Coordinates of C-alpha atoms in Angstrom, one line a residue:
Chain A
M964 CA 25.5 -163.1 -25.2
D965 CA 27.8 -166.0 -24.6
K966 CA 26.9 -166.6 -21.0
K967 CA 23.7 -168.4 -20.5
I968 CA 21.0 -166.4 -18.8
N969 CA 19.6 -167.8 -15.6
V970 CA 15.9 -167.5 -15.3
L971 CA 13.7 -168.4 -12.3
L972 CA 10.2 -169.4 -13.3
V973 CA 7.5 -169.4 -10.6
E974 CA 4.4 -170.9 -12.0
D975 CA 1.8 -173.4 -10.6
E976 CA 0.1 -174.4 -13.8
M977 CA 2.2 -177.5 -14.6
E978 CA 1.5 -177.8 -18.4
L979 CA 2.4 -174.1 -18.9
A980 CA 5.5 -174.5 -16.8
V981 CA 6.6 -177.6 -18.8
S982 CA 6.2 -175.7 -22.1
T983 CA 7.9 -172.6 -20.8
I984 CA 10.9 -174.5 -19.5
R985 CA 11.3 -176.3 -22.8
F986 CA 11.0 -173.0 -24.7
L987 CA 13.5 -171.2 -22.5
K988 CA 16.0 -174.1 -22.8
E989 CA 15.6 -174.1 -26.6
N990 CA 16.5 -170.4 -26.5
N991 CA 19.6 -171.0 -24.5
F992 CA 18.4 -169.9 -21.1
N993 CA 19.1 -171.8 -17.9
C994 CA 15.7 -172.3 -16.3
T995 CA 14.8 -173.2 -12.7
H996 CA 11.2 -173.8 -12.0
K997 CA 9.4 -173.6 -8.7
S998 CA 5.6 -173.8 -8.1
T999 CA 5.1 -172.2 -4.7
I1000 CA 6.3 -169.1 -2.9
K1001 CA 7.9 -171.1 -0.2
L1002 CA 10.1 -173.1 -2.6
A1003 CA 10.9 -170.0 -4.6
L1004 CA 12.1 -168.1 -1.5
K1005 CA 14.5 -170.9 -0.8
E1006 CA 15.8 -170.8 -4.3
I1007 CA 16.2 -167.0 -4.3
K1008 CA 18.3 -167.3 -1.1
N1009 CA 20.7 -169.9 -2.6
N1010 CA 21.1 -168.8 -6.2
S1011 CA 21.4 -165.7 -8.3
F1012 CA 19.3 -165.0 -11.4
H1013 CA 19.3 -162.7 -14.3
A1014 CA 15.5 -162.7 -14.6
A1015 CA 12.5 -164.0 -12.7
L1016 CA 9.1 -164.8 -14.2
L1017 CA 6.5 -164.6 -11.5
D1018 CA 2.9 -165.8 -11.7
L1019 CA 0.5 -163.9 -9.4
G1020 CA -2.0 -166.4 -8.3
L1021 CA 0.1 -169.1 -6.5
P1022 CA -1.3 -171.7 -4.2
D1023 CA 0.4 -170.2 -1.1
G1024 CA 0.0 -166.5 -1.9
D1025 CA 0.6 -163.7 -4.3
G1026 CA 3.7 -163.6 -6.5
L1027 CA 4.0 -159.9 -5.7
S1028 CA 5.5 -160.7 -2.3
L1029 CA 8.5 -162.3 -4.0
I1030 CA 9.5 -159.1 -5.8
K1031 CA 11.1 -157.5 -2.8
E1032 CA 13.0 -160.6 -1.8
I1033 CA 14.4 -160.9 -5.3
K1034 CA 15.4 -157.2 -5.6
N1035 CA 17.0 -157.3 -2.1
K1036 CA 19.1 -160.2 -3.1
N1037 CA 20.2 -158.7 -6.4
Q1038 CA 19.1 -155.4 -7.8
E1039 CA 20.1 -156.5 -11.3
T1040 CA 17.6 -159.4 -11.5
G1041 CA 14.9 -158.4 -13.9
V1042 CA 11.4 -159.2 -12.7
I1043 CA 8.6 -160.0 -15.2
I1044 CA 5.1 -160.5 -13.8
V1045 CA 3.1 -163.0 -15.8
S1046 CA -0.5 -162.8 -14.8
A1047 CA -4.0 -163.6 -16.0
K1048 CA -5.2 -160.4 -14.3
D1049 CA -5.2 -157.6 -16.8
A1050 CA -6.1 -154.9 -14.3
L1051 CA -4.4 -151.6 -14.4
N1052 CA -4.2 -151.3 -10.6
K1053 CA -2.5 -154.7 -10.4
K1054 CA 0.1 -153.6 -12.9
V1055 CA 0.7 -150.3 -11.1
E1056 CA 1.1 -152.2 -7.8
A1057 CA 3.6 -154.6 -9.4
L1058 CA 5.6 -151.9 -11.0
E1059 CA 5.7 -149.9 -7.8
L1060 CA 6.9 -152.9 -5.9
G1061 CA 9.9 -153.1 -8.3
A1062 CA 8.8 -155.3 -11.1
D1063 CA 10.3 -154.4 -14.5
D1064 CA 7.7 -155.7 -16.8
Y1065 CA 4.1 -157.1 -16.8
L1066 CA 2.9 -159.7 -19.3
T1067 CA -0.7 -160.7 -19.4
K1068 CA -1.8 -164.3 -20.0
P1069 CA -2.3 -165.7 -22.5
F1070 CA 1.0 -164.6 -24.0
F1071 CA 3.0 -165.8 -26.9
F1072 CA 6.4 -167.4 -26.2
P1073 CA 8.3 -165.1 -28.7
E1074 CA 6.9 -162.2 -26.9
L1075 CA 8.2 -163.6 -23.6
N1076 CA 11.5 -164.3 -25.2
A1077 CA 11.9 -160.8 -26.6
R1078 CA 10.9 -159.2 -23.2
I1079 CA 13.4 -161.3 -21.2
K1080 CA 16.2 -160.5 -23.6
S1081 CA 15.4 -156.8 -23.7
L1082 CA 15.2 -156.7 -19.9
V1083 CA 18.5 -158.4 -19.4
R1084 CA 20.1 -156.1 -21.9
R1085 CA 18.7 -153.1 -20.1
L1086 CA 19.9 -154.3 -16.7
N1087 CA 23.4 -155.2 -17.8
M1088 CA 24.0 -152.3 -20.0
E1089 CA 27.8 -152.2 -20.0
E1090 CA 28.2 -155.6 -21.7
N1091 CA 25.4 -155.6 -24.2
K1092 CA 24.9 -152.2 -25.7
K1093 CA 24.8 -153.7 -29.2
I1094 CA 23.6 -156.9 -30.8
V1095 CA 25.8 -158.3 -33.5
L1096 CA 24.6 -160.9 -36.0
N1097 CA 26.8 -161.4 -39.1
E1098 CA 26.6 -158.2 -41.1
L1099 CA 23.9 -156.8 -38.9
T1100 CA 24.6 -154.6 -35.9
L1101 CA 21.7 -153.2 -33.8
F1102 CA 21.8 -150.5 -31.1
P1103 CA 18.5 -151.0 -29.3
E1104 CA 19.0 -147.8 -27.1
E1105 CA 19.3 -145.6 -30.2
M1106 CA 17.1 -147.6 -32.5
K1107 CA 20.0 -147.7 -34.9
V1108 CA 20.9 -150.5 -37.3
L1109 CA 24.1 -151.0 -39.3
V1110 CA 24.4 -153.4 -42.3
H1111 CA 28.0 -153.9 -43.4
N1112 CA 28.8 -150.9 -41.1
K1113 CA 26.4 -148.7 -43.0
V1114 CA 23.4 -147.1 -41.4
V1115 CA 20.0 -148.3 -42.7
D1116 CA 17.2 -145.9 -42.1
L1117 CA 14.3 -147.7 -40.4
T1118 CA 11.1 -146.5 -38.9
S1119 CA 10.6 -147.3 -35.2
K1120 CA 8.1 -150.0 -36.0
E1121 CA 10.4 -151.6 -38.5
F1122 CA 13.3 -151.5 -36.1
S1123 CA 11.3 -153.1 -33.3
L1124 CA 10.1 -155.7 -35.8
L1125 CA 13.7 -156.5 -36.7
L1126 CA 14.7 -156.7 -33.1
Y1127 CA 11.8 -159.0 -32.4
F1128 CA 12.9 -161.3 -35.3
I1129 CA 16.5 -161.4 -34.1
S1130 CA 15.3 -162.2 -30.6
N1131 CA 13.3 -165.1 -32.0
Q1132 CA 15.6 -166.2 -34.7
N1133 CA 15.0 -169.6 -36.3
R1134 CA 11.4 -169.8 -35.1
V1135 CA 8.2 -169.7 -37.0
L1136 CA 6.4 -166.6 -36.1
S1137 CA 2.8 -166.8 -37.2
K1138 CA 0.8 -163.8 -38.4
T1139 CA -1.2 -163.9 -35.2
I1140 CA 1.9 -163.5 -33.1
L1141 CA 3.4 -160.7 -35.2
G1142 CA 0.0 -159.0 -35.2
E1143 CA -0.2 -159.1 -31.5
F1144 CA 3.3 -157.7 -31.2
M1145 CA 2.5 -154.8 -33.5
S1146 CA -0.7 -153.8 -31.9
S1147 CA -0.7 -152.6 -28.4
N1148 CA -4.0 -153.6 -26.9
Y1149 CA -6.7 -156.1 -27.5
D1150 CA -9.2 -154.0 -29.4
D1151 CA -6.6 -153.7 -32.2
Y1152 CA -7.7 -157.2 -32.9
G1153 CA -8.3 -158.1 -36.5
F1154 CA -6.7 -154.9 -37.7
S1155 CA -3.1 -155.7 -38.0
D1156 CA -2.7 -158.4 -40.7
D1157 CA -2.3 -155.9 -43.5
L1158 CA 0.0 -153.7 -41.3
V1159 CA 2.2 -156.6 -40.5
Y1160 CA 2.5 -157.5 -44.1
T1161 CA 3.3 -153.9 -45.1
H1162 CA 5.9 -153.4 -42.4
I1163 CA 7.7 -156.6 -43.2
K1164 CA 7.6 -155.9 -46.9
N1165 CA 9.2 -152.5 -46.3
L1166 CA 11.8 -153.9 -43.8
K1167 CA 12.8 -156.6 -46.3
K1168 CA 13.1 -154.1 -49.1
K1169 CA 15.3 -151.7 -47.0
L1170 CA 17.6 -154.5 -45.8
A1171 CA 17.9 -155.9 -49.3
S1172 CA 18.9 -152.6 -50.7
S1173 CA 21.8 -152.6 -48.2
D1174 CA 23.0 -156.0 -49.5
C1175 CA 21.8 -157.7 -46.4
T1176 CA 21.3 -161.5 -46.5
E1177 CA 17.6 -162.3 -46.9
Y1178 CA 17.0 -163.6 -43.3
I1179 CA 13.3 -163.1 -43.2
K1180 CA 11.6 -166.0 -44.9
N1181 CA 8.0 -166.6 -45.7
V1182 CA 6.6 -169.8 -44.1
Y1183 CA 3.9 -171.4 -46.2
G1184 CA 1.9 -168.2 -46.1
I1185 CA 1.2 -168.7 -42.4
G1186 CA 3.9 -166.5 -41.0
Y1187 CA 7.6 -165.7 -41.2
K1188 CA 10.9 -167.0 -39.9
F1189 CA 14.2 -165.2 -39.3
L1190 CA 16.6 -167.9 -40.6
V1191 CA 20.2 -167.8 -39.5
D1192 CA 22.4 -170.8 -40.4
Chain B
M939 CA -45.7 -132.8 -4.8
K940 CA -44.0 -133.0 -1.4
L941 CA -45.6 -134.9 1.4
I942 CA -45.7 -131.8 3.6
T943 CA -47.5 -129.8 0.8
K944 CA -49.9 -132.6 0.3
S945 CA -50.8 -132.9 4.0
S946 CA -51.1 -129.1 4.3
L947 CA -53.4 -128.9 1.3
T948 CA -55.6 -131.6 2.7
F949 CA -55.6 -129.9 6.1
I950 CA -56.5 -126.5 4.6
S951 CA -59.2 -127.8 2.3
A952 CA -60.8 -129.8 5.1
S953 CA -60.6 -126.7 7.4
V954 CA -62.2 -124.4 4.8
L955 CA -65.1 -126.9 4.3
F956 CA -65.5 -127.3 8.0
F957 CA -65.6 -123.5 8.6
L958 CA -68.1 -123.0 5.8
V959 CA -70.5 -125.7 6.9
G960 CA -69.8 -125.2 10.6
S961 CA -70.5 -121.5 10.6
I962 CA -73.8 -121.9 8.6
I963 CA -75.0 -124.6 11.1
M964 CA -73.8 -122.5 14.0
Y965 CA -75.6 -119.4 12.7
F966 CA -78.9 -121.2 12.3
S967 CA -78.7 -123.0 15.6
V968 CA -77.8 -119.9 17.6
R969 CA -80.6 -118.1 15.8
T970 CA -83.1 -120.9 16.8
I971 CA -82.0 -120.5 20.4
F972 CA -82.6 -116.8 20.2
S973 CA -85.9 -117.2 18.5
S974 CA -87.2 -119.5 21.2
N975 CA -86.0 -116.9 23.7
L976 CA -88.0 -114.3 21.8
N977 CA -91.0 -116.6 21.8
D978 CA -90.8 -116.8 25.6
I979 CA -90.8 -113.0 25.8
L980 CA -93.8 -112.8 23.4
L981 CA -95.6 -115.4 25.5
E982 CA -95.1 -113.4 28.6
K983 CA -96.3 -110.3 26.8
K984 CA -99.4 -112.3 25.7
T985 CA -100.1 -113.3 29.3
N986 CA -99.8 -109.8 30.5
L987 CA -102.1 -108.5 27.7
E988 CA -104.7 -111.2 28.4
K989 CA -104.7 -110.1 32.1
Q990 CA -105.2 -106.5 31.2
I991 CA -107.9 -107.0 28.5
E992 CA -111.4 -105.9 29.4
P993 CA -114.5 -105.7 27.1
D994 CA -114.2 -102.0 26.4
N995 CA -110.5 -101.6 26.1
V996 CA -109.6 -104.1 23.4
E997 CA -108.9 -101.5 20.8
R998 CA -106.9 -99.5 23.1
F999 CA -104.0 -102.0 23.0
Y1000 CA -103.4 -101.2 19.4
S1001 CA -99.9 -99.8 19.3
N1002 CA -96.6 -100.0 17.4
D1003 CA -96.0 -103.5 18.4
V1004 CA -99.5 -104.8 19.1
F1005 CA -102.1 -105.2 16.4
V1006 CA -105.7 -106.0 17.2
I1007 CA -108.1 -107.1 14.4
K1008 CA -111.7 -108.3 14.7
I1009 CA -112.1 -111.8 13.3
N1010 CA -115.0 -114.3 13.0
S1011 CA -113.6 -117.4 14.5
H1012 CA -111.0 -118.8 16.8
I1013 CA -107.4 -119.2 15.5
P1014 CA -104.7 -121.2 17.2
S1015 CA -101.8 -119.2 18.5
S1016 CA -98.7 -119.3 16.4
F1017 CA -95.2 -117.8 16.1
S1018 CA -93.8 -116.4 12.9
D1019 CA -91.1 -114.0 11.5
T1020 CA -92.3 -110.8 9.8
V1021 CA -90.8 -107.8 8.1
I1022 CA -92.1 -104.3 8.6
I1023 CA -91.0 -101.3 6.7
E1024 CA -90.0 -98.5 9.0
N1025 CA -88.5 -95.4 7.6
R1026 CA -88.0 -97.2 4.3
K1027 CA -86.0 -99.9 6.0
Y1028 CA -86.8 -103.5 6.3
V1029 CA -86.9 -104.5 10.0
L1030 CA -87.2 -108.1 11.1
Y1031 CA -89.7 -108.9 13.9
R1032 CA -90.7 -112.0 15.7
K1033 CA -94.5 -112.2 16.0
I1034 CA -97.1 -114.1 18.0
D1035 CA -100.7 -114.4 16.7
F1036 CA -103.5 -115.5 19.0
S1037 CA -107.2 -115.0 19.2
Y1038 CA -109.1 -113.6 22.1
F1039 CA -112.8 -113.9 22.7
I1040 CA -114.5 -111.1 24.6
S1041 CA -118.0 -109.6 24.4
D1042 CA -119.2 -112.0 21.7
Q1043 CA -116.4 -111.0 19.5
Y1044 CA -113.2 -112.7 18.4
Y1045 CA -110.1 -110.6 18.2
K1046 CA -106.8 -111.6 16.5
I1047 CA -104.1 -110.0 18.5
S1048 CA -100.5 -109.9 17.1
V1049 CA -97.6 -109.0 19.4
L1050 CA -94.3 -108.1 17.8
E1051 CA -90.8 -108.1 19.2
P1052 CA -87.8 -106.7 17.1
Q1053 CA -85.1 -109.1 16.2
K1054 CA -82.5 -106.6 15.2
K1055 CA -80.6 -106.7 18.4
T1056 CA -80.6 -110.4 18.7
D1057 CA -79.5 -110.6 15.0
I1058 CA -76.4 -108.5 15.8
L1059 CA -75.8 -110.7 18.8
V1060 CA -76.0 -113.9 16.8
S1061 CA -73.6 -112.5 14.2
K1062 CA -71.2 -111.5 16.9
I1063 CA -71.3 -114.8 18.6
V1064 CA -70.9 -116.7 15.4
I1065 CA -67.9 -114.5 14.3
M1066 CA -66.2 -114.8 17.6
N1067 CA -66.6 -118.6 17.6
V1068 CA -65.4 -118.9 14.0
G1069 CA -62.5 -116.6 14.8
L1070 CA -61.5 -118.8 17.8
A1071 CA -61.8 -121.9 15.7
F1072 CA -59.7 -120.3 13.0
I1073 CA -56.9 -119.5 15.4
F1074 CA -57.2 -123.0 16.8
F1075 CA -56.8 -124.5 13.3
L1076 CA -53.9 -122.1 12.5
I1077 CA -52.0 -123.3 15.6
L1078 CA -52.8 -126.9 14.8
F1079 CA -51.7 -126.4 11.2
F1080 CA -48.2 -125.1 12.2
V1081 CA -47.7 -127.6 15.0
N1082 CA -48.6 -130.4 12.6
R1083 CA -46.3 -129.0 9.9
H1084 CA -43.5 -128.7 12.3
S1085 CA -43.8 -132.3 13.5
V1086 CA -44.1 -133.7 10.0
N1087 CA -41.1 -131.7 9.0
N1088 CA -39.1 -133.1 11.9
T1089 CA -40.1 -136.7 11.0
L1090 CA -39.2 -136.1 7.4
K1091 CA -35.8 -134.8 8.3
I1092 CA -34.7 -138.4 9.4
F1093 CA -36.3 -139.6 6.2
Y1094 CA -34.4 -137.1 4.1
R1095 CA -31.2 -138.0 5.9
T1096 CA -31.7 -141.6 4.9
I1097 CA -32.4 -140.6 1.3
S1098 CA -29.3 -138.4 1.1
K1099 CA -27.2 -141.3 2.5
L1100 CA -28.6 -143.6 -0.1
E1101 CA -27.8 -141.0 -2.8
Q1102 CA -24.2 -140.9 -1.7
F1103 CA -24.0 -144.6 -1.4
N1104 CA -21.6 -146.0 -4.0
L1105 CA -20.7 -149.6 -4.3
N1106 CA -17.3 -148.7 -5.7
N1107 CA -16.2 -146.8 -2.7
N1108 CA -15.6 -149.5 -0.2
D1109 CA -17.6 -147.9 2.5
E1110 CA -20.7 -149.5 3.9
L1111 CA -24.1 -147.9 4.3
H1112 CA -24.7 -146.6 7.9
L1113 CA -28.2 -145.2 8.5
D1114 CA -29.1 -143.2 11.6
S1115 CA -31.1 -145.0 14.3
A1116 CA -34.6 -143.5 14.5
Q1117 CA -37.2 -143.5 17.2
L1118 CA -40.2 -143.6 15.0
F1119 CA -41.3 -147.2 14.3
E1120 CA -42.0 -146.6 10.6
I1121 CA -38.7 -144.9 9.9
K1122 CA -36.9 -147.5 12.0
K1123 CA -38.5 -150.2 10.0
M1124 CA -37.7 -148.5 6.7
N1125 CA -34.1 -147.9 7.6
S1126 CA -33.6 -151.5 8.7
V1127 CA -35.1 -152.8 5.4
I1128 CA -32.9 -150.5 3.4
Q1129 CA -29.9 -151.4 5.4
K1130 CA -30.5 -155.1 4.8
M1131 CA -31.0 -154.5 1.1
A1132 CA -27.8 -152.4 0.8
D1133 CA -25.8 -155.1 2.5
T1134 CA -27.2 -157.8 0.2
I1135 CA -26.4 -155.6 -2.9
R1136 CA -22.9 -155.0 -1.6
K1137 CA -22.3 -158.7 -1.1
D1138 CA -23.7 -159.5 -4.5
F1139 CA -21.5 -156.8 -6.1
E1140 CA -18.4 -158.2 -4.4
L1141 CA -19.3 -161.7 -5.6
Q1142 CA -19.8 -160.5 -9.1
K1143 CA -16.5 -158.7 -9.1
E1144 CA -14.8 -161.8 -7.8
Y1145 CA -16.6 -163.8 -10.4
T1146 CA -15.4 -161.5 -13.2
E1147 CA -11.8 -161.8 -11.9
N1148 CA -12.1 -165.5 -11.6
V1149 CA -13.5 -165.9 -15.1
S1150 CA -10.6 -163.9 -16.3
H1151 CA -8.0 -165.9 -14.5
E1152 CA -9.5 -169.3 -15.0
L1153 CA -9.9 -168.9 -18.7
Q1154 CA -6.7 -167.0 -19.5
T1155 CA -4.4 -169.6 -18.0
P1156 CA -5.7 -172.6 -20.1
L1157 CA -5.6 -170.4 -23.1
A1158 CA -1.9 -169.7 -22.3
V1159 CA -1.3 -173.4 -22.2
I1160 CA -3.0 -173.9 -25.6
N1161 CA -1.0 -171.1 -27.1
S1162 CA 2.3 -172.5 -25.8
K1163 CA 1.6 -176.0 -27.1
V1164 CA 0.5 -174.7 -30.5
D1165 CA 3.6 -172.6 -30.7
E1166 CA 5.8 -175.6 -29.8
L1167 CA 4.2 -177.7 -32.5
M1168 CA 4.7 -175.0 -35.0
Q1169 CA 8.4 -175.2 -34.6
S1170 CA 8.5 -178.9 -35.6
D1171 CA 10.4 -179.4 -38.9
N1172 CA 8.5 -182.3 -40.2
L1173 CA 5.1 -180.7 -40.6
T1174 CA 3.2 -180.7 -43.9
K1175 CA 1.8 -177.5 -45.3
P1176 CA -1.9 -178.4 -44.4
Q1177 CA -0.8 -179.2 -40.8
M1178 CA 1.0 -175.9 -40.5
E1179 CA -2.0 -174.1 -41.8
Q1180 CA -4.2 -175.8 -39.3
L1181 CA -1.9 -174.9 -36.5
A1182 CA -2.0 -171.3 -37.6
I1183 CA -5.8 -171.4 -37.6
L1184 CA -5.7 -172.9 -34.1
M1185 CA -3.5 -170.2 -32.8
E1186 CA -5.6 -167.5 -34.5
T1187 CA -8.8 -169.0 -33.0
T1188 CA -7.3 -169.3 -29.5
N1189 CA -6.2 -165.7 -29.8
R1190 CA -9.7 -164.7 -30.8
L1191 CA -11.2 -166.5 -27.9
S1192 CA -8.8 -164.7 -25.6
K1193 CA -9.7 -161.4 -27.1
I1194 CA -13.5 -162.1 -26.7
N1195 CA -12.9 -163.1 -23.1
Q1196 CA -10.9 -159.9 -22.4
A1197 CA -13.5 -157.8 -24.2
L1198 CA -16.4 -159.3 -22.2
I1199 CA -14.5 -158.7 -19.0
F1200 CA -13.9 -155.1 -20.1
L1201 CA -17.6 -154.7 -20.8
T1202 CA -18.5 -156.1 -17.4
K1203 CA -16.1 -153.8 -15.8
I1204 CA -17.7 -150.8 -17.5
D1205 CA -21.2 -152.0 -16.6
N1206 CA -20.1 -152.6 -13.0
R1207 CA -18.8 -149.0 -12.9
F1208 CA -15.3 -150.1 -12.3
Y1209 CA -13.9 -147.0 -14.1
T1210 CA -14.9 -144.0 -12.0
K1211 CA -11.8 -141.7 -12.2
G1212 CA -13.0 -138.6 -13.9
S1213 CA -11.2 -135.6 -15.4
T1214 CA -12.0 -132.9 -17.8
F1215 CA -10.4 -132.8 -21.2
S1216 CA -11.0 -131.7 -24.8
V1217 CA -12.6 -134.0 -27.2
N1218 CA -10.8 -132.3 -30.1
Q1219 CA -7.4 -133.1 -28.5
L1220 CA -8.5 -136.7 -27.8
L1221 CA -9.6 -137.1 -31.4
K1222 CA -6.2 -135.9 -32.7
E1223 CA -4.3 -138.3 -30.5
Q1224 CA -6.4 -141.2 -31.6
L1225 CA -6.2 -140.3 -35.3
D1226 CA -2.4 -140.2 -34.9
L1227 CA -2.5 -143.9 -33.8
F1228 CA -4.4 -144.8 -37.0
E1229 CA -2.3 -142.7 -39.4
E1230 CA -0.7 -145.8 -41.0
S1231 CA -3.9 -147.7 -41.4
I1232 CA -5.5 -144.7 -43.0
Q1233 CA -2.7 -144.2 -45.4
Q1234 CA -2.6 -147.9 -46.2
K1235 CA -6.3 -148.1 -47.0
N1236 CA -6.0 -144.8 -48.8
I1237 CA -8.9 -143.2 -46.9
K1238 CA -9.6 -139.5 -47.2
V1239 CA -10.3 -138.1 -43.7
T1240 CA -12.1 -134.7 -43.5
L1241 CA -12.2 -133.0 -40.1
N1242 CA -14.8 -130.3 -39.4
L1243 CA -14.1 -129.2 -35.8
L1244 CA -16.3 -126.2 -35.3
D1245 CA -16.3 -126.2 -31.5
T1246 CA -13.9 -127.2 -28.8
T1247 CA -15.9 -129.5 -26.6
H1248 CA -14.8 -130.5 -23.2
I1249 CA -16.1 -133.5 -21.4
Y1250 CA -15.7 -134.9 -17.9
M1251 CA -15.2 -138.7 -17.8
D1252 CA -12.7 -141.4 -17.2
K1253 CA -9.8 -140.8 -19.6
Y1254 CA -9.3 -144.4 -20.5
L1255 CA -13.0 -144.9 -21.3
A1256 CA -12.9 -141.7 -23.4
E1257 CA -9.9 -142.9 -25.4
T1258 CA -11.6 -146.3 -25.9
M1259 CA -14.8 -144.7 -27.0
I1260 CA -13.2 -142.5 -29.7
N1261 CA -10.7 -145.2 -30.7
N1262 CA -13.4 -147.7 -31.3
L1263 CA -15.5 -145.4 -33.4
V1264 CA -12.5 -144.4 -35.5
R1265 CA -11.4 -148.0 -35.8
N1266 CA -14.9 -149.0 -36.9
A1267 CA -15.0 -146.2 -39.5
I1268 CA -11.6 -147.4 -40.9
S1269 CA -12.1 -151.1 -40.9
H1270 CA -15.6 -151.1 -42.4
N1271 CA -14.6 -148.5 -45.0
N1272 CA -15.4 -149.2 -48.6
G1273 CA -16.4 -147.6 -51.9
I1274 CA -15.3 -144.0 -52.2
K1275 CA -13.2 -144.4 -49.0
E1276 CA -14.1 -141.3 -47.0
I1277 CA -14.4 -140.5 -43.3
N1278 CA -15.9 -137.3 -42.1
I1279 CA -15.6 -136.3 -38.5
S1280 CA -17.1 -133.2 -37.0
I1281 CA -17.4 -131.7 -33.5
E1282 CA -20.2 -129.2 -33.1
N1283 CA -23.1 -128.3 -30.8
N1284 CA -21.7 -130.6 -28.1
C1285 CA -21.8 -133.5 -30.5
F1286 CA -19.2 -135.9 -31.9
I1287 CA -20.2 -137.0 -35.4
I1288 CA -18.3 -139.6 -37.4
S1289 CA -19.4 -141.0 -40.7
N1290 CA -17.8 -143.3 -43.2
S1291 CA -18.5 -144.7 -46.7
G1292 CA -19.1 -148.4 -46.7
D1293 CA -21.2 -151.4 -47.8
E1294 CA -24.7 -151.7 -46.7
L1295 CA -25.2 -153.6 -43.4
T1296 CA -26.0 -157.3 -43.7
F1297 CA -28.1 -157.2 -40.6
P1298 CA -30.9 -154.9 -39.3
S1299 CA -29.5 -151.4 -38.4
D1300 CA -31.0 -151.4 -35.0
K1301 CA -28.8 -154.3 -34.1
I1302 CA -25.6 -152.5 -34.8
L1303 CA -24.9 -151.6 -31.2
D1304 CA -25.6 -155.1 -29.9
R1305 CA -22.8 -157.4 -28.8
F1306 CA -21.5 -159.8 -31.5
S1307 CA -23.5 -158.3 -34.3
K1308 CA -21.2 -158.1 -37.3
S1309 CA -21.2 -158.3 -41.0
T1310 CA -20.7 -161.8 -42.4
T1311 CA -17.9 -160.5 -44.7
N1312 CA -15.6 -159.3 -42.0
K1313 CA -14.3 -162.5 -40.3
K1314 CA -11.7 -160.7 -38.3
S1315 CA -14.1 -158.4 -36.5
L1316 CA -15.1 -159.4 -32.9
G1317 CA -18.4 -157.5 -33.2
I1318 CA -17.9 -155.9 -29.8
G1319 CA -16.3 -152.5 -30.3
L1320 CA -19.5 -150.6 -30.9
S1321 CA -21.3 -152.2 -28.0
V1322 CA -18.3 -151.1 -25.8
V1323 CA -19.0 -147.5 -27.1
K1324 CA -22.7 -148.0 -26.3
S1325 CA -21.9 -149.2 -22.7
I1326 CA -19.5 -146.2 -22.2
C1327 CA -22.2 -143.8 -23.5
D1328 CA -24.8 -145.3 -21.3
L1329 CA -22.5 -145.0 -18.3
Y1330 CA -22.2 -141.2 -18.8
H1331 CA -25.7 -140.7 -20.1
F1332 CA -24.5 -139.7 -23.6
E1333 CA -26.9 -140.2 -26.5
L1334 CA -25.4 -142.5 -29.1
S1335 CA -27.3 -142.8 -32.4
Y1336 CA -26.7 -144.4 -35.8
S1337 CA -28.1 -143.7 -39.2
Q1338 CA -27.4 -145.0 -42.6
D1339 CA -27.7 -143.4 -46.0
N1340 CA -24.8 -143.3 -48.4
F1341 CA -22.7 -143.1 -45.3
H1342 CA -22.7 -144.9 -41.9
T1343 CA -23.0 -142.1 -39.3
F1344 CA -22.6 -142.3 -35.6
I1345 CA -23.4 -139.4 -33.4
I1346 CA -22.6 -139.0 -29.7
K1347 CA -24.5 -136.2 -28.0
F1348 CA -22.6 -135.3 -24.8
K1349 CA -24.6 -134.2 -21.8

């Protein structure tokens, strides 16, 4: 991904917006932030985006109303709803209106990052069918990974973990964040520490046996980091 | 007892009492009237007799219904009832006794008049009257029953509307307008109450949503800031560890918040979509999700599925219910590391080996009750199961011996 990805952020909570913008910029996204529907509509008319992050409860209305405008302008813009409302009917409504993904607050940045990247990959398939990083080549569609052009046999969980690490390279990922990523819903809480440890251990072992550089580093025992020089 | 039955019973018992007492009183009063009538006849006969009596013919009057006896002194005249045996039958007579003085001699003269005919008459009159009254009461009974039934129809309509009234369907309660003051009053009070309840319910739902929204956003801000800090290069190890704890705790707070919102939603009957499915199938799906955890903890799971039990409930709640129980059995497993699950007699039974509880066993289904050793548990999973069971009137029970056992008895 050489070109920078343009992201439109529509969020009225300023502190959250500031952090999100900083995070997106650090991860090589171009980010435009708007805090109301009115301002966002103007922006959508004038510019084109790869992805849009929409908050639902905005001061002048519901972020859902923006989905149609965005998709009308450019079908390939990925829309991710970021909402505090974890209600099934809200999700269904958003997806029916054309949203591509739904993220519930509070979320973790690495998760947001992984989702934007996966979404952009999905919507621009012809360019980005594979991810190449030094000796690693990943095919997300087929869940296949090559090290030095040789297939490494990974389980689906190990593969998604590796993809998550690559999406969030050079960042400290705490056990909490990885645990949340591995478990699907909130009542998995407090259940995943051991699983995270096991999966990462297995992933590291498999990569090492294929002579892959040891990218995944332990950070002070609080988490892990996928380190690429 | 139904109101109509109760009122009918009262009516019938009052009528029976009334008939009994009434006919006795009537019998005696009619008889008194007839007696006095007989007395008049006897008095007339007496006058006639007195006119005909002469000194030498006193004895001659002696007959079937006139008795003449010599006495020594005057007696006052008096009426009485007397019984005479005629052809071995008792026959009732009315009698007048009086004395008559003639030729230096007192005579007691008794004149009799048979009461048989009047007795039959009295009975006939009484029977006729009682019969009439009975027919009257019968008509009254059915008219009353009909009118009460009619009134109750409106009442039952109100009740059936109340039964169908569901806060989750967005429709409001509309009660029929009634003519009767009492029913009208009742309907208007119920209507007012229903409107208030509906308003409160809406407010509560709004509150739940607000809590969710208002708490989750600040938590998202905290998460983002902690994550940013974590990426700094110049942090010491203790600082890093503290940040990790901060993130972990914020995450925990968010989970508690979500779990409470979920519990409130269950209690508010937010999940009402029902379908029928097999508990066995559901269990297999949920066990698949835990396959890794079970392997990793090296737990032996024994299934004993004797029946195929089908239940009707919200699919999501059913999944949550089974999921939470299985999760509980895995995460609190210790010792010989076994889980036994059986489905039989319309019951779902799950038991696991584990340490003894560090709190009273009757608290196990309460919110936030958890063992002090498991810091990562929210202590809310089992109370979610309890709430779901309560919603569907399933019986959930817990017992502890060598194993911790939970039983859900489906309806």
